[in-house]
Amino acid sequence: GAGVSQSPSNKVTEKGKDVELRCDPISGHTALYWYRQSLGQGLEFLIYFQGNSAPDKSGLPSDRFSAERTGGSVSTLTIQRTQQEDSAVYLCASSLEGATNEKLFFGSGTQLSVL
Amino acid sequence: GESVGLHLPTLSVQEGDNSIINCAYSNSASDYFIWYKQESGKGPQFIIDIRSNMDKRQGQRVTVLLNKTVKHLSLQIAATQPGDSAVYFCAENYNQGGKLIFGQGTELSVKP
């Protein structure tokens, strides 16, 4: 596609419910990244997929957070038993090969609100 | 997760003036640096990047300066316009694949 696509753009859920956030990377990009951005703050790295390698999960804040990437393309970030502190914008990005000197292309994010 | 900073510094400039946004990065082993612009409700948008073997790189109306001695990065915007109003983030690559670690961001406000 023309850019990184994320859905839904907004998600409101109740505390304790599970949510799934979707990311469609740019076609042909082998690397995919998830970041979290709390209000007025910077981007916090969550997880990174590169080709068929094991994902870098070093940024996931708890075991309630998980992500999959199926068929090397679409990715789903799942948050189980959501808490109010999970409220944030979740941003997905992709890059061509996941090399160290590549820029990341970001989607517009999913605004998650946990009531 | 990894991130830097909690409070967003702000910079207010007059339209037509030059802007300088500064960033202190954390890892002396980082070899790639990048600036992003984020407008309200949108994802970060690439502005300019620089590798560690350079100390200056110019784009259209923007210049990035890298000082590895003091681990400092700056973004200069010439003839700042109202459309430049946004939050600007620096990011570094620790040489861990494509993963970028972001700085805290600076909010640029341009007065007409």
PDB file of C-alpha atoms in Angstrom:
ATOM      1  CA  GLY A   1       0.000   0.000   0.000  1.00  0.00           C
ATOM      2  CA  ALA A   2       0.928   3.660  -0.140  1.00  0.00           C
ATOM      3  CA  GLY A   3       1.673   3.932   3.542  1.00  0.00           C
ATOM      4  CA  VAL A   4       1.423   2.158   6.878  1.00  0.00           C
ATOM      5  CA  SER A   5      -2.201   1.583   7.742  1.00  0.00           C
ATOM      6  CA  GLN A   6      -3.493   1.088  11.286  1.00  0.00           C
ATOM      7  CA  SER A   7      -6.926   0.136  12.516  1.00  0.00           C
ATOM      8  CA  PRO A   8      -8.980   1.082  14.321  1.00  0.00           C
ATOM      9  CA  SER A   9      -7.997   4.741  14.529  1.00  0.00           C
ATOM     10  CA  ASN A  10      -9.773   5.007  17.878  1.00  0.00           C
ATOM     11  CA  LYS A  11     -10.663   2.334  20.401  1.00  0.00           C
ATOM     12  CA  VAL A  12     -12.534   2.798  23.648  1.00  0.00           C
ATOM     13  CA  THR A  13     -12.678  -0.177  25.975  1.00  0.00           C
ATOM     14  CA  GLU A  14     -13.503  -1.018  29.545  1.00  0.00           C
ATOM     15  CA  LYS A  15     -10.886  -1.915  32.095  1.00  0.00           C
ATOM     16  CA  GLY A  16     -10.252  -5.652  32.081  1.00  0.00           C
ATOM     17  CA  LYS A  17     -11.230  -6.236  28.463  1.00  0.00           C
ATOM     18  CA  ASP A  18      -8.839  -7.470  25.776  1.00  0.00           C
ATOM     19  CA  VAL A  19      -8.083  -5.371  22.679  1.00  0.00           C
ATOM     20  CA  GLU A  20      -6.454  -6.077  19.330  1.00  0.00           C
ATOM     21  CA  LEU A  21      -4.778  -3.404  17.257  1.00  0.00           C
ATOM     22  CA  ARG A  22      -3.906  -4.013  13.619  1.00  0.00           C
ATOM     23  CA  CYS A  23      -1.074  -2.782  11.424  1.00  0.00           C
ATOM     24  CA  ASP A  24      -0.611  -3.158   7.670  1.00  0.00           C
ATOM     25  CA  PRO A  25       2.966  -2.201   6.764  1.00  0.00           C
ATOM     26  CA  ILE A  26       4.150  -0.773   3.478  1.00  0.00           C
ATOM     27  CA  SER A  27       4.169  -3.501   0.848  1.00  0.00           C
ATOM     28  CA  GLY A  28       7.620  -5.077   0.557  1.00  0.00           C
ATOM     29  CA  HIS A  29       8.852  -3.878   3.934  1.00  0.00           C
ATOM     30  CA  THR A  30      10.283  -6.759   5.943  1.00  0.00           C
ATOM     31  CA  ALA A  31      10.655  -4.969   9.282  1.00  0.00           C
ATOM     32  CA  LEU A  32       7.749  -3.874  11.475  1.00  0.00           C
ATOM     33  CA  TYR A  33       7.783  -1.972  14.773  1.00  0.00           C
ATOM     34  CA  TRP A  34       5.307  -1.091  17.504  1.00  0.00           C
ATOM     35  CA  TYR A  35       5.677   1.979  19.693  1.00  0.00           C
ATOM     36  CA  ARG A  36       3.510   3.505  22.398  1.00  0.00           C
ATOM     37  CA  GLN A  37       3.045   7.228  22.933  1.00  0.00           C
ATOM     38  CA  SER A  38       1.421   8.496  26.093  1.00  0.00           C
ATOM     39  CA  LEU A  39      -0.074  11.985  26.133  1.00  0.00           C
ATOM     40  CA  GLY A  40       2.595  14.647  25.736  1.00  0.00           C
ATOM     41  CA  GLN A  41       5.428  12.152  25.820  1.00  0.00           C
ATOM     42  CA  GLY A  42       7.909  10.532  23.488  1.00  0.00           C
ATOM     43  CA  LEU A  43       7.707   7.231  21.685  1.00  0.00           C
ATOM     44  CA  GLU A  44       8.324   4.142  23.775  1.00  0.00           C
ATOM     45  CA  PHE A  45       9.599   1.101  21.878  1.00  0.00           C
ATOM     46  CA  LEU A  46       7.517  -2.052  22.361  1.00  0.00           C
ATOM     47  CA  ILE A  47       8.438  -4.761  19.854  1.00  0.00           C
ATOM     48  CA  TYR A  48      10.220  -5.234  16.532  1.00  0.00           C
ATOM     49  CA  PHE A  49       9.845  -7.904  13.832  1.00  0.00           C
ATOM     50  CA  GLN A  50      12.493  -8.400  11.158  1.00  0.00           C
ATOM     51  CA  GLY A  51      11.909 -10.996   8.470  1.00  0.00           C
ATOM     52  CA  ASN A  52      11.793 -14.511   9.861  1.00  0.00           C
ATOM     53  CA  SER A  53      13.958 -13.705  12.884  1.00  0.00           C
ATOM     54  CA  ALA A  54      12.659 -13.993  16.426  1.00  0.00           C
ATOM     55  CA  PRO A  55      11.050 -10.666  17.368  1.00  0.00           C
ATOM     56  CA  ASP A  56      12.759  -8.220  19.727  1.00  0.00           C
ATOM     57  CA  LYS A  57      10.236  -8.078  22.584  1.00  0.00           C
ATOM     58  CA  SER A  58      12.472  -6.139  24.935  1.00  0.00           C
ATOM     59  CA  GLY A  59      10.112  -3.158  25.163  1.00  0.00           C
ATOM     60  CA  LEU A  60       6.887  -4.941  26.087  1.00  0.00           C
ATOM     61  CA  PRO A  61       5.882  -3.535  29.514  1.00  0.00           C
ATOM     62  CA  SER A  62       4.190  -6.674  30.848  1.00  0.00           C
ATOM     63  CA  ASP A  63       3.055 -10.134  29.856  1.00  0.00           C
ATOM     64  CA  ARG A  64      -0.390  -8.678  29.106  1.00  0.00           C
ATOM     65  CA  PHE A  65       1.129  -7.331  25.890  1.00  0.00           C
ATOM     66  CA  SER A  66       1.852  -9.556  22.898  1.00  0.00           C
ATOM     67  CA  ALA A  67       2.175  -9.182  19.156  1.00  0.00           C
ATOM     68  CA  GLU A  68       2.092 -11.402  16.126  1.00  0.00           C
ATOM     69  CA  ARG A  69       3.089 -10.933  12.544  1.00  0.00           C
ATOM     70  CA  THR A  70       1.439 -13.341  10.161  1.00  0.00           C
ATOM     71  CA  GLY A  71       2.876 -14.176   6.761  1.00  0.00           C
ATOM     72  CA  GLY A  72       5.542 -11.533   7.144  1.00  0.00           C
ATOM     73  CA  SER A  73       3.041  -8.740   6.597  1.00  0.00           C
ATOM     74  CA  VAL A  74       0.115  -7.769   8.833  1.00  0.00           C
ATOM     75  CA  SER A  75       0.747  -7.467  12.557  1.00  0.00           C
ATOM     76  CA  THR A  76      -1.629  -7.524  15.523  1.00  0.00           C
ATOM     77  CA  LEU A  77      -0.792  -6.075  18.928  1.00  0.00           C
ATOM     78  CA  THR A  78      -2.907  -7.609  21.676  1.00  0.00           C
ATOM     79  CA  ILE A  79      -3.364  -6.162  25.130  1.00  0.00           C
ATOM     80  CA  GLN A  80      -5.072  -8.477  27.599  1.00  0.00           C
ATOM     81  CA  ARG A  81      -6.969  -7.348  30.683  1.00  0.00           C
ATOM     82  CA  THR A  82      -6.501  -3.692  29.808  1.00  0.00           C
ATOM     83  CA  GLN A  83      -5.688  -1.189  32.546  1.00  0.00           C
ATOM     84  CA  GLN A  84      -6.218   2.562  32.578  1.00  0.00           C
ATOM     85  CA  GLU A  85      -2.470   3.143  32.297  1.00  0.00           C
ATOM     86  CA  ASP A  86      -2.583   1.379  28.918  1.00  0.00           C
ATOM     87  CA  SER A  87      -4.395   4.417  27.500  1.00  0.00           C
ATOM     88  CA  ALA A  88      -2.098   5.864  24.835  1.00  0.00           C
ATOM     89  CA  VAL A  89      -1.555   6.124  21.104  1.00  0.00           C
ATOM     90  CA  TYR A  90      -0.112   2.926  19.673  1.00  0.00           C
ATOM     91  CA  LEU A  91       2.018   3.580  16.618  1.00  0.00           C
ATOM     92  CA  CYS A  92       3.161   1.068  14.059  1.00  0.00           C
ATOM     93  CA  ALA A  93       6.065   1.605  11.669  1.00  0.00           C
ATOM     94  CA  SER A  94       7.784  -0.364   8.936  1.00  0.00           C
ATOM     95  CA  SER A  95      11.124  -0.225   7.155  1.00  0.00           C
ATOM     96  CA  LEU A  96      12.516  -1.951   4.101  1.00  0.00           C
ATOM     97  CA  GLU A  97      14.999  -4.379   5.615  1.00  0.00           C
ATOM     98  CA  GLY A  98      15.365  -3.475   9.285  1.00  0.00           C
ATOM     99  CA  ALA A  99      18.953  -2.320   8.747  1.00  0.00           C
ATOM    100  CA  THR A 100      20.627   0.093  11.130  1.00  0.00           C
ATOM    101  CA  ASN A 101      20.554   3.102   8.792  1.00  0.00           C
ATOM    102  CA  GLU A 102      16.974   2.915   7.592  1.00  0.00           C
ATOM    103  CA  LYS A 103      14.241   5.381   8.320  1.00  0.00           C
ATOM    104  CA  LEU A 104      10.990   4.106   9.729  1.00  0.00           C
ATOM    105  CA  PHE A 105       7.669   4.979   8.136  1.00  0.00           C
ATOM    106  CA  PHE A 106       4.882   5.448  10.661  1.00  0.00           C
ATOM    107  CA  GLY A 107       1.150   4.992  10.538  1.00  0.00           C
ATOM    108  CA  SER A 108      -1.266   7.463  12.128  1.00  0.00           C
ATOM    109  CA  GLY A 109      -1.703   5.313  15.192  1.00  0.00           C
ATOM    110  CA  THR A 110      -4.550   3.863  17.224  1.00  0.00           C
ATOM    111  CA  GLN A 111      -5.774   6.006  20.102  1.00  0.00           C
ATOM    112  CA  LEU A 112      -6.651   3.583  22.898  1.00  0.00           C
ATOM    113  CA  SER A 113      -8.773   4.782  25.793  1.00  0.00           C
ATOM    114  CA  VAL A 114      -9.369   2.454  28.729  1.00  0.00           C
ATOM    115  CA  LEU A 115     -12.267   3.549  30.935  1.00  0.00           C
TER     116      LEU A 115
ATOM    117  CA  GLY B   1       9.952  -0.019  27.312  1.00  0.00           C
ATOM    118  CA  GLU B   2      12.706   2.375  26.346  1.00  0.00           C
ATOM    119  CA  SER B   3      12.102   6.110  26.109  1.00  0.00           C
ATOM    120  CA  VAL B   4      13.627   9.319  27.337  1.00  0.00           C
ATOM    121  CA  GLY B   5      12.021  12.174  29.250  1.00  0.00           C
ATOM    122  CA  LEU B   6       8.593  13.002  30.626  1.00  0.00           C
ATOM    123  CA  HIS B   7       7.931  16.696  29.975  1.00  0.00           C
ATOM    124  CA  LEU B   8       7.882  18.284  26.558  1.00  0.00           C
ATOM    125  CA  PRO B   9      10.080  21.397  26.200  1.00  0.00           C
ATOM    126  CA  THR B  10       8.710  24.129  23.975  1.00  0.00           C
ATOM    127  CA  LEU B  11      10.257  26.568  21.537  1.00  0.00           C
ATOM    128  CA  SER B  12       8.389  29.609  20.281  1.00  0.00           C
ATOM    129  CA  VAL B  13       9.698  31.521  17.257  1.00  0.00           C
ATOM    130  CA  GLN B  14       8.519  34.262  14.961  1.00  0.00           C
ATOM    131  CA  GLU B  15       7.622  33.389  11.395  1.00  0.00           C
ATOM    132  CA  GLY B  16      10.656  33.881   9.163  1.00  0.00           C
ATOM    133  CA  ASP B  17      13.193  33.373  11.937  1.00  0.00           C
ATOM    134  CA  ASN B  18      15.523  30.405  12.091  1.00  0.00           C
ATOM    135  CA  SER B  19      14.782  27.656  14.628  1.00  0.00           C
ATOM    136  CA  ILE B  20      17.253  25.431  16.416  1.00  0.00           C
ATOM    137  CA  ILE B  21      16.021  22.326  18.211  1.00  0.00           C
ATOM    138  CA  ASN B  22      18.475  20.439  20.360  1.00  0.00           C
ATOM    139  CA  CYS B  23      18.704  16.843  21.464  1.00  0.00           C
ATOM    140  CA  ALA B  24      21.072  14.978  23.766  1.00  0.00           C
ATOM    141  CA  TYR B  25      21.354  11.333  22.822  1.00  0.00           C
ATOM    142  CA  SER B  26      22.265   8.590  25.205  1.00  0.00           C
ATOM    143  CA  ASN B  27      24.491   5.977  23.607  1.00  0.00           C
ATOM    144  CA  SER B  28      28.006   6.773  22.382  1.00  0.00           C
ATOM    145  CA  ALA B  29      27.868   3.621  20.223  1.00  0.00           C
ATOM    146  CA  SER B  30      24.880   4.879  18.222  1.00  0.00           C
ATOM    147  CA  ASP B  31      25.715   5.174  14.544  1.00  0.00           C
ATOM    148  CA  TYR B  32      22.565   6.550  12.962  1.00  0.00           C
ATOM    149  CA  PHE B  33      20.400   9.499  13.938  1.00  0.00           C
ATOM    150  CA  ILE B  34      17.137  10.808  12.609  1.00  0.00           C
ATOM    151  CA  TRP B  35      14.691  13.672  13.121  1.00  0.00           C
ATOM    152  CA  TYR B  36      10.939  13.287  12.897  1.00  0.00           C
ATOM    153  CA  LYS B  37       8.132  15.843  12.846  1.00  0.00           C
ATOM    154  CA  GLN B  38       4.794  14.976  14.413  1.00  0.00           C
ATOM    155  CA  GLU B  39       1.685  17.058  13.855  1.00  0.00           C
ATOM    156  CA  SER B  40      -1.335  16.718  16.083  1.00  0.00           C
ATOM    157  CA  GLY B  41      -3.243  13.496  15.455  1.00  0.00           C
ATOM    158  CA  LYS B  42      -0.706  12.132  13.005  1.00  0.00           C
ATOM    159  CA  GLY B  43       2.186   9.718  13.070  1.00  0.00           C
ATOM    160  CA  PRO B  44       5.799  10.942  13.025  1.00  0.00           C
ATOM    161  CA  GLN B  45       7.060  12.033   9.620  1.00  0.00           C
ATOM    162  CA  PHE B  46      10.699  11.725   8.531  1.00  0.00           C
ATOM    163  CA  ILE B  47      12.613  14.996   8.142  1.00  0.00           C
ATOM    164  CA  ILE B  48      16.316  14.241   7.856  1.00  0.00           C
ATOM    165  CA  ASP B  49      18.889  11.686   8.971  1.00  0.00           C
ATOM    166  CA  ILE B  50      22.632  11.514   9.508  1.00  0.00           C
ATOM    167  CA  ARG B  51      25.188   8.768  10.021  1.00  0.00           C
ATOM    168  CA  SER B  52      27.855   8.896  12.692  1.00  0.00           C
ATOM    169  CA  ASN B  53      30.649   9.365  10.136  1.00  0.00           C
ATOM    170  CA  MET B  54      29.258  12.813   9.295  1.00  0.00           C
ATOM    171  CA  ASP B  55      28.877  15.951  11.385  1.00  0.00           C
ATOM    172  CA  LYS B  56      26.529  17.915   9.162  1.00  0.00           C
ATOM    173  CA  ARG B  57      23.868  17.194   6.609  1.00  0.00           C
ATOM    174  CA  GLN B  58      21.598  19.604   4.766  1.00  0.00           C
ATOM    175  CA  GLY B  59      18.159  19.177   3.316  1.00  0.00           C
ATOM    176  CA  GLN B  60      15.578  21.597   2.043  1.00  0.00           C
ATOM    177  CA  ARG B  61      15.432  24.372   4.686  1.00  0.00           C
ATOM    178  CA  VAL B  62      16.734  21.932   7.323  1.00  0.00           C
ATOM    179  CA  THR B  63      20.205  21.110   8.589  1.00  0.00           C
ATOM    180  CA  VAL B  64      21.197  18.462  11.089  1.00  0.00           C
ATOM    181  CA  LEU B  65      24.390  18.824  13.110  1.00  0.00           C
ATOM    182  CA  LEU B  66      25.997  15.981  15.021  1.00  0.00           C
ATOM    183  CA  ASN B  67      28.550  16.426  17.799  1.00  0.00           C
ATOM    184  CA  LYS B  68      29.683  12.986  18.902  1.00  0.00           C
ATOM    185  CA  THR B  69      32.081  14.377  21.501  1.00  0.00           C
ATOM    186  CA  VAL B  70      29.239  15.639  23.653  1.00  0.00           C
ATOM    187  CA  LYS B  71      26.525  13.333  22.248  1.00  0.00           C
ATOM    188  CA  HIS B  72      24.494  16.226  20.892  1.00  0.00           C
ATOM    189  CA  LEU B  73      22.254  16.505  17.869  1.00  0.00           C
ATOM    190  CA  SER B  74      20.554  19.625  16.566  1.00  0.00           C
ATOM    191  CA  LEU B  75      18.001  20.446  13.900  1.00  0.00           C
ATOM    192  CA  GLN B  76      18.086  23.836  12.277  1.00  0.00           C
ATOM    193  CA  ILE B  77      15.068  25.066  10.339  1.00  0.00           C
ATOM    194  CA  ALA B  78      15.618  28.102   8.135  1.00  0.00           C
ATOM    195  CA  ALA B  79      12.917  30.729   7.622  1.00  0.00           C
ATOM    196  CA  THR B  80      10.454  28.970   9.916  1.00  0.00           C
ATOM    197  CA  GLN B  81       6.864  28.899   8.683  1.00  0.00           C
ATOM    198  CA  PRO B  82       3.545  28.351  10.494  1.00  0.00           C
ATOM    199  CA  GLY B  83       3.364  24.915   8.861  1.00  0.00           C
ATOM    200  CA  ASP B  84       6.507  23.957  10.766  1.00  0.00           C
ATOM    201  CA  SER B  85       4.565  24.069  14.046  1.00  0.00           C
ATOM    202  CA  ALA B  86       4.692  20.533  15.429  1.00  0.00           C
ATOM    203  CA  VAL B  87       6.537  18.307  17.892  1.00  0.00           C
ATOM    204  CA  TYR B  88      10.024  17.340  16.763  1.00  0.00           C
ATOM    205  CA  PHE B  89      11.692  14.125  17.917  1.00  0.00           C
ATOM    206  CA  CYS B  90      15.263  12.984  17.571  1.00  0.00           C
ATOM    207  CA  ALA B  91      15.998   9.272  17.519  1.00  0.00           C
ATOM    208  CA  GLU B  92      19.120   7.126  17.596  1.00  0.00           C
ATOM    209  CA  ASN B  93      19.970   3.647  16.449  1.00  0.00           C
ATOM    210  CA  TYR B  94      22.050   1.630  18.879  1.00  0.00           C
ATOM    211  CA  ASN B  95      23.178  -0.665  16.073  1.00  0.00           C
ATOM    212  CA  GLN B  96      20.458  -3.155  17.047  1.00  0.00           C
ATOM    213  CA  GLY B  97      18.880  -3.744  13.683  1.00  0.00           C
ATOM    214  CA  GLY B  98      16.375  -1.120  12.642  1.00  0.00           C
ATOM    215  CA  LYS B  99      15.081  -0.245  16.105  1.00  0.00           C
ATOM    216  CA  LEU B 100      15.103   3.472  16.901  1.00  0.00           C
ATOM    217  CA  ILE B 101      15.152   4.906  20.407  1.00  0.00           C
ATOM    218  CA  PHE B 102      13.406   8.253  20.604  1.00  0.00           C
ATOM    219  CA  GLY B 103      14.214  11.363  22.588  1.00  0.00           C
ATOM    220  CA  GLN B 104      11.628  13.351  24.518  1.00  0.00           C
ATOM    221  CA  GLY B 105      10.517  15.712  21.772  1.00  0.00           C
ATOM    222  CA  THR B 106      10.343  19.503  21.497  1.00  0.00           C
ATOM    223  CA  GLU B 107       7.204  21.414  20.646  1.00  0.00           C
ATOM    224  CA  LEU B 108       7.821  24.153  18.096  1.00  0.00           C
ATOM    225  CA  SER B 109       5.304  26.970  17.935  1.00  0.00           C
ATOM    226  CA  VAL B 110       5.571  29.505  15.109  1.00  0.00           C
ATOM    227  CA  LYS B 111       3.935  32.891  15.561  1.00  0.00           C
ATOM    228  CA  PRO B 112       2.679  34.564  12.395  1.00  0.00           C
TER     229      PRO B 112
END
